[in-house]
Short mmCIF file of C-alpha atoms in Angstrom, two decimals:
data_model
loop_
_atom_site.label_atom_id
_atom_site.label_comp_id
_atom_site.label_asym_id
_atom_site.label_seq_id
_atom_site.Cartn_x
_atom_site.Cartn_y
_atom_site.Cartn_z
CA GLU A 1 -96.31 -248.26 -94.43
CA THR A 2 -94.80 -250.24 -92.16
CA GLY A 3 -90.67 -249.93 -91.45
CA VAL A 4 -88.43 -252.57 -90.64
CA THR A 5 -88.93 -254.17 -87.64
CA GLN A 6 -86.62 -256.67 -86.21
CA SER A 7 -86.97 -259.08 -82.97
CA PRO A 8 -85.67 -259.34 -80.51
CA THR A 9 -83.90 -256.26 -79.76
CA HIS A 10 -81.31 -257.68 -76.83
CA LEU A 11 -79.88 -260.90 -76.83
CA ILE A 12 -77.42 -262.52 -74.40
CA LYS A 13 -75.83 -266.06 -75.45
CA THR A 14 -72.98 -268.26 -74.34
CA ARG A 15 -69.86 -269.12 -76.56
CA GLY A 16 -70.82 -271.68 -78.34
CA GLN A 17 -74.67 -271.54 -78.75
CA GLN A 18 -76.48 -271.16 -81.50
CA VAL A 19 -79.03 -268.06 -82.21
CA THR A 20 -81.65 -266.71 -84.66
CA LEU A 21 -82.28 -263.26 -85.53
CA ARG A 22 -85.68 -262.11 -86.95
CA CYS A 23 -86.96 -259.31 -89.48
CA SER A 24 -89.46 -257.92 -91.32
CA SER A 25 -89.27 -256.24 -93.97
CA GLN A 26 -90.62 -252.79 -95.28
CA SER A 27 -94.01 -253.40 -97.18
CA GLY A 28 -93.42 -253.87 -100.84
CA HIS A 29 -89.99 -254.37 -100.20
CA ASN A 30 -88.57 -257.98 -101.58
CA THR A 31 -84.84 -257.67 -101.19
CA VAL A 32 -83.25 -258.07 -97.33
CA SER A 33 -79.76 -257.82 -96.32
CA TRP A 34 -78.22 -258.05 -93.06
CA TYR A 35 -75.26 -256.09 -91.52
CA GLN A 36 -72.94 -256.97 -88.17
CA GLN A 37 -71.71 -253.56 -86.57
CA ALA A 38 -68.69 -254.50 -84.29
CA LEU A 39 -68.70 -251.36 -81.26
CA GLY A 40 -66.81 -248.34 -83.30
CA GLN A 41 -66.67 -249.71 -86.86
CA GLY A 42 -69.63 -249.37 -89.27
CA PRO A 43 -72.30 -251.82 -90.17
CA GLN A 44 -70.58 -254.52 -92.66
CA PHE A 45 -72.68 -256.42 -95.22
CA ILE A 46 -73.25 -260.42 -94.01
CA PHE A 47 -75.49 -261.61 -96.95
CA GLN A 48 -78.28 -260.42 -99.42
CA TYR A 49 -81.69 -262.42 -99.68
CA TYR A 50 -83.79 -261.89 -103.20
CA ARG A 51 -87.12 -264.35 -103.11
CA GLU A 52 -86.25 -266.53 -100.75
CA GLU A 53 -82.57 -267.32 -102.22
CA GLU A 54 -79.46 -265.86 -101.24
CA ASN A 55 -77.80 -263.20 -103.81
CA GLY A 56 -74.85 -262.17 -102.39
CA ARG A 57 -72.45 -262.80 -99.68
CA GLY A 58 -69.89 -260.63 -98.00
CA ASN A 59 -66.97 -262.16 -96.10
CA PHE A 60 -68.50 -264.00 -92.83
CA PRO A 61 -67.98 -268.10 -92.16
CA PRO A 62 -70.59 -270.60 -93.33
CA ARG A 63 -71.71 -270.66 -89.62
CA PHE A 64 -73.83 -267.41 -90.57
CA SER A 65 -76.86 -268.50 -92.39
CA GLY A 66 -79.88 -266.83 -93.41
CA LEU A 67 -83.65 -267.80 -95.05
CA GLN A 68 -86.35 -265.57 -96.60
CA PHE A 69 -89.82 -266.28 -96.53
CA PRO A 70 -92.36 -266.27 -99.11
CA ASN A 71 -93.91 -262.50 -97.47
CA TYR A 72 -90.48 -261.82 -97.44
CA SER A 73 -89.56 -261.45 -93.68
CA SER A 74 -86.00 -262.89 -93.02
CA GLU A 75 -83.94 -264.90 -90.48
CA LEU A 76 -80.22 -264.42 -89.97
CA ASN A 77 -79.35 -267.84 -87.64
CA VAL A 78 -75.34 -268.03 -86.47
CA ASN A 79 -74.00 -271.16 -85.41
CA ALA A 80 -71.21 -271.68 -82.94
CA LEU A 81 -71.39 -268.28 -81.18
CA GLU A 82 -67.71 -266.64 -80.79
CA LEU A 83 -66.76 -263.49 -78.54
CA ASP A 84 -66.23 -261.71 -81.32
CA ASP A 85 -69.59 -262.24 -82.61
CA SER A 86 -71.28 -259.98 -80.09
CA ALA A 87 -72.39 -257.06 -82.14
CA LEU A 88 -75.51 -255.25 -83.81
CA TYR A 89 -76.92 -257.07 -86.18
CA LEU A 90 -79.10 -254.78 -88.76
CA CYS A 91 -81.21 -255.73 -91.23
CA ALA A 92 -82.44 -253.44 -94.10
CA SER A 93 -85.12 -253.92 -96.75
CA SER A 94 -84.94 -252.48 -100.09
CA LEU A 95 -87.21 -252.23 -102.89
CA ASP A 96 -85.13 -254.12 -105.35
CA ARG A 97 -81.14 -255.50 -105.47
CA VAL A 98 -79.72 -252.42 -106.82
CA GLY A 99 -79.73 -251.04 -103.14
CA GLU A 100 -79.57 -247.48 -103.73
CA LYS A 101 -81.45 -246.90 -100.85
CA LEU A 102 -81.93 -249.20 -98.08
CA PHE A 103 -84.56 -248.90 -95.40
CA PHE A 104 -82.94 -250.49 -91.31
CA GLY A 105 -84.79 -251.99 -88.50
CA SER A 106 -83.26 -250.61 -85.05
CA GLY A 107 -81.03 -253.68 -85.01
CA THR A 108 -80.28 -256.39 -82.15
CA GLN A 109 -77.54 -255.96 -79.56
CA LEU A 110 -76.50 -259.63 -79.32
CA SER A 111 -73.72 -259.90 -76.75
CA VAL A 112 -71.84 -263.17 -76.40
CA LEU A 113 -70.30 -264.36 -73.30
CA ASP B 1 -58.53 -253.34 -95.66
CA GLN B 2 -60.56 -250.55 -95.72
CA GLN B 3 -61.84 -249.36 -98.60
CA VAL B 4 -64.43 -246.51 -97.27
CA LYS B 5 -62.76 -244.11 -94.78
CA GLN B 6 -63.89 -241.40 -92.68
CA ASN B 7 -60.78 -240.24 -90.93
CA SER B 8 -62.71 -237.73 -88.49
CA PRO B 9 -64.37 -239.75 -85.90
CA SER B 10 -65.92 -236.54 -84.34
CA LEU B 11 -67.14 -233.00 -85.29
CA SER B 12 -68.41 -230.15 -83.02
CA VAL B 13 -70.09 -227.18 -84.92
CA GLN B 14 -71.52 -224.01 -83.96
CA GLU B 15 -75.39 -224.02 -84.75
CA GLY B 16 -76.02 -222.19 -88.07
CA ARG B 17 -72.77 -222.96 -89.69
CA ILE B 18 -71.90 -225.18 -91.88
CA SER B 19 -70.91 -228.86 -91.21
CA ILE B 20 -68.30 -230.64 -93.32
CA LEU B 21 -68.24 -234.50 -93.25
CA ASN B 22 -65.55 -236.13 -95.35
CA CYS B 23 -64.62 -239.47 -96.60
CA ASP B 24 -62.28 -241.70 -99.37
CA TYR B 25 -62.29 -244.23 -100.63
CA THR B 26 -60.59 -246.79 -102.82
CA ASN B 27 -62.19 -249.05 -104.93
CA SER B 28 -62.59 -247.49 -108.63
CA MET B 29 -65.52 -249.79 -109.07
CA PHE B 30 -67.88 -248.08 -106.64
CA ASP B 31 -70.63 -246.56 -108.73
CA TYR B 32 -72.82 -244.74 -106.05
CA PHE B 33 -72.14 -243.23 -102.89
CA LEU B 34 -74.62 -242.59 -100.02
CA TRP B 35 -74.69 -240.76 -96.46
CA TYR B 36 -76.53 -242.38 -93.69
CA LYS B 37 -77.58 -240.54 -90.24
CA LYS B 38 -77.95 -242.31 -87.24
CA TYR B 39 -79.40 -241.60 -83.91
CA PRO B 40 -78.78 -243.54 -80.40
CA ALA B 41 -81.11 -246.90 -80.50
CA GLU B 42 -82.29 -246.36 -83.82
CA GLY B 43 -81.27 -247.64 -87.59
CA PRO B 44 -79.47 -246.12 -89.55
CA THR B 45 -81.60 -243.70 -91.90
CA PHE B 46 -81.24 -242.49 -95.31
CA LEU B 47 -79.92 -239.00 -96.03
CA ILE B 48 -78.48 -238.40 -99.40
CA SER B 49 -77.04 -240.38 -102.28
CA ILE B 50 -74.85 -239.70 -105.40
CA SER B 51 -73.98 -241.48 -108.51
CA SER B 52 -70.55 -242.03 -109.71
CA ILE B 53 -70.99 -240.00 -112.64
CA LYS B 54 -72.16 -236.42 -110.91
CA ASP B 55 -70.06 -234.28 -109.05
CA LYS B 56 -73.00 -232.87 -106.90
CA ASN B 57 -75.93 -233.39 -105.19
CA GLU B 58 -78.08 -231.37 -103.22
CA ASP B 59 -81.35 -231.72 -101.07
CA GLY B 60 -82.69 -228.51 -99.27
CA ARG B 61 -79.75 -228.19 -96.54
CA PHE B 62 -77.75 -231.06 -97.41
CA THR B 63 -74.96 -231.08 -100.72
CA VAL B 64 -72.89 -234.01 -101.52
CA PHE B 65 -69.91 -233.48 -103.31
CA LEU B 66 -67.82 -236.10 -104.93
CA ASN B 67 -63.89 -235.57 -106.18
CA LYS B 68 -63.12 -239.10 -108.53
CA SER B 69 -60.20 -238.16 -109.26
CA ALA B 70 -58.95 -238.06 -105.80
CA LYS B 71 -61.43 -240.92 -104.54
CA HIS B 72 -62.95 -238.34 -102.19
CA LEU B 73 -67.22 -237.74 -101.42
CA SER B 74 -68.26 -234.71 -98.98
CA LEU B 75 -71.53 -233.54 -96.69
CA HIS B 76 -72.17 -230.54 -96.57
CA ILE B 77 -74.90 -229.18 -93.89
CA VAL B 78 -76.02 -225.64 -94.08
CA PRO B 79 -77.03 -223.75 -91.68
CA SER B 80 -76.24 -227.05 -88.81
CA GLN B 81 -79.25 -227.31 -86.46
CA PRO B 82 -78.71 -229.22 -82.89
CA GLY B 83 -81.06 -231.81 -84.67
CA ASP B 84 -78.23 -232.75 -86.61
CA SER B 85 -76.49 -234.34 -83.57
CA ALA B 86 -75.69 -237.70 -84.72
CA VAL B 87 -73.61 -240.01 -86.03
CA TYR B 88 -72.70 -239.98 -90.41
CA PHE B 89 -71.82 -243.20 -92.23
CA CYS B 90 -70.53 -243.31 -95.67
CA ALA B 91 -71.26 -245.86 -97.62
CA ALA B 92 -69.72 -246.62 -101.12
CA ARG B 93 -72.23 -249.64 -103.54
CA ALA B 94 -70.32 -252.21 -105.76
CA TYR B 95 -71.82 -254.81 -108.19
CA SER B 96 -71.11 -258.15 -105.67
CA GLY B 97 -72.40 -260.49 -108.89
CA ALA B 98 -75.55 -262.34 -109.50
CA GLY B 99 -77.73 -259.10 -109.86
CA SER B 100 -76.86 -257.97 -106.41
CA TYR B 101 -74.97 -254.74 -105.24
CA GLN B 102 -73.36 -254.83 -101.80
CA LEU B 103 -72.58 -251.18 -99.63
CA THR B 104 -69.22 -250.83 -98.05
CA PHE B 105 -69.60 -248.29 -94.83
CA GLY B 106 -66.83 -246.13 -93.22
CA LYS B 107 -66.70 -245.92 -89.40
CA GLY B 108 -69.16 -243.13 -88.99
CA THR B 109 -68.45 -239.56 -87.91
CA LYS B 110 -70.10 -238.06 -84.81
CA LEU B 111 -71.11 -234.80 -85.73
CA SER B 112 -72.38 -232.56 -82.18
CA VAL B 113 -73.81 -229.08 -83.05
CA ILE B 114 -73.67 -226.70 -80.30
CA PRO B 115 -76.50 -224.50 -79.99
#
């Protein structure tokens, strides 16, 4: 059974640039959620994708967008990067939208300079 | 406005003793509560959960207690082992519309188990 994998593991960007983060969900999971974890904070919900459609969104601006593909892998795109976007971005997959148990990847550490 | 609060950033416990991690919440719409454990350079891993209709759930050395009237839950680890040293996150689930649910996490408590 393959777990949740994320790429890249680390990324450095400058303010105003755009970034794409990738996630492969666990085998058999059709739902992917993205979380942002700032230093010293808990993970904060960005959005969830279910069967290729956005299916729930947290308090993040539209410059945070995503995609889910037919194989249930997912991308997180962030436009017009700001310094405060520096954080660990976590992808989590689950069997369904109910979210009783999420399986997390190791995350992508994004630094915006 | 923090809906899930873990007021202790860190906790140190001797090996073999009990570890008690606490969590408070404010949103009455939370219907399910989970604890996740996180080691450095890894993603959080699910540990144990409890439905809002129960007051206790046990899994081996781990027990979660829920006091709905006080909006408080706690995680007990007995006996504590050095491998339990990690950051523990409390999370609460609420319905967010369109058939989906989202988790709200606390800031975490770093547990250190001293051999």
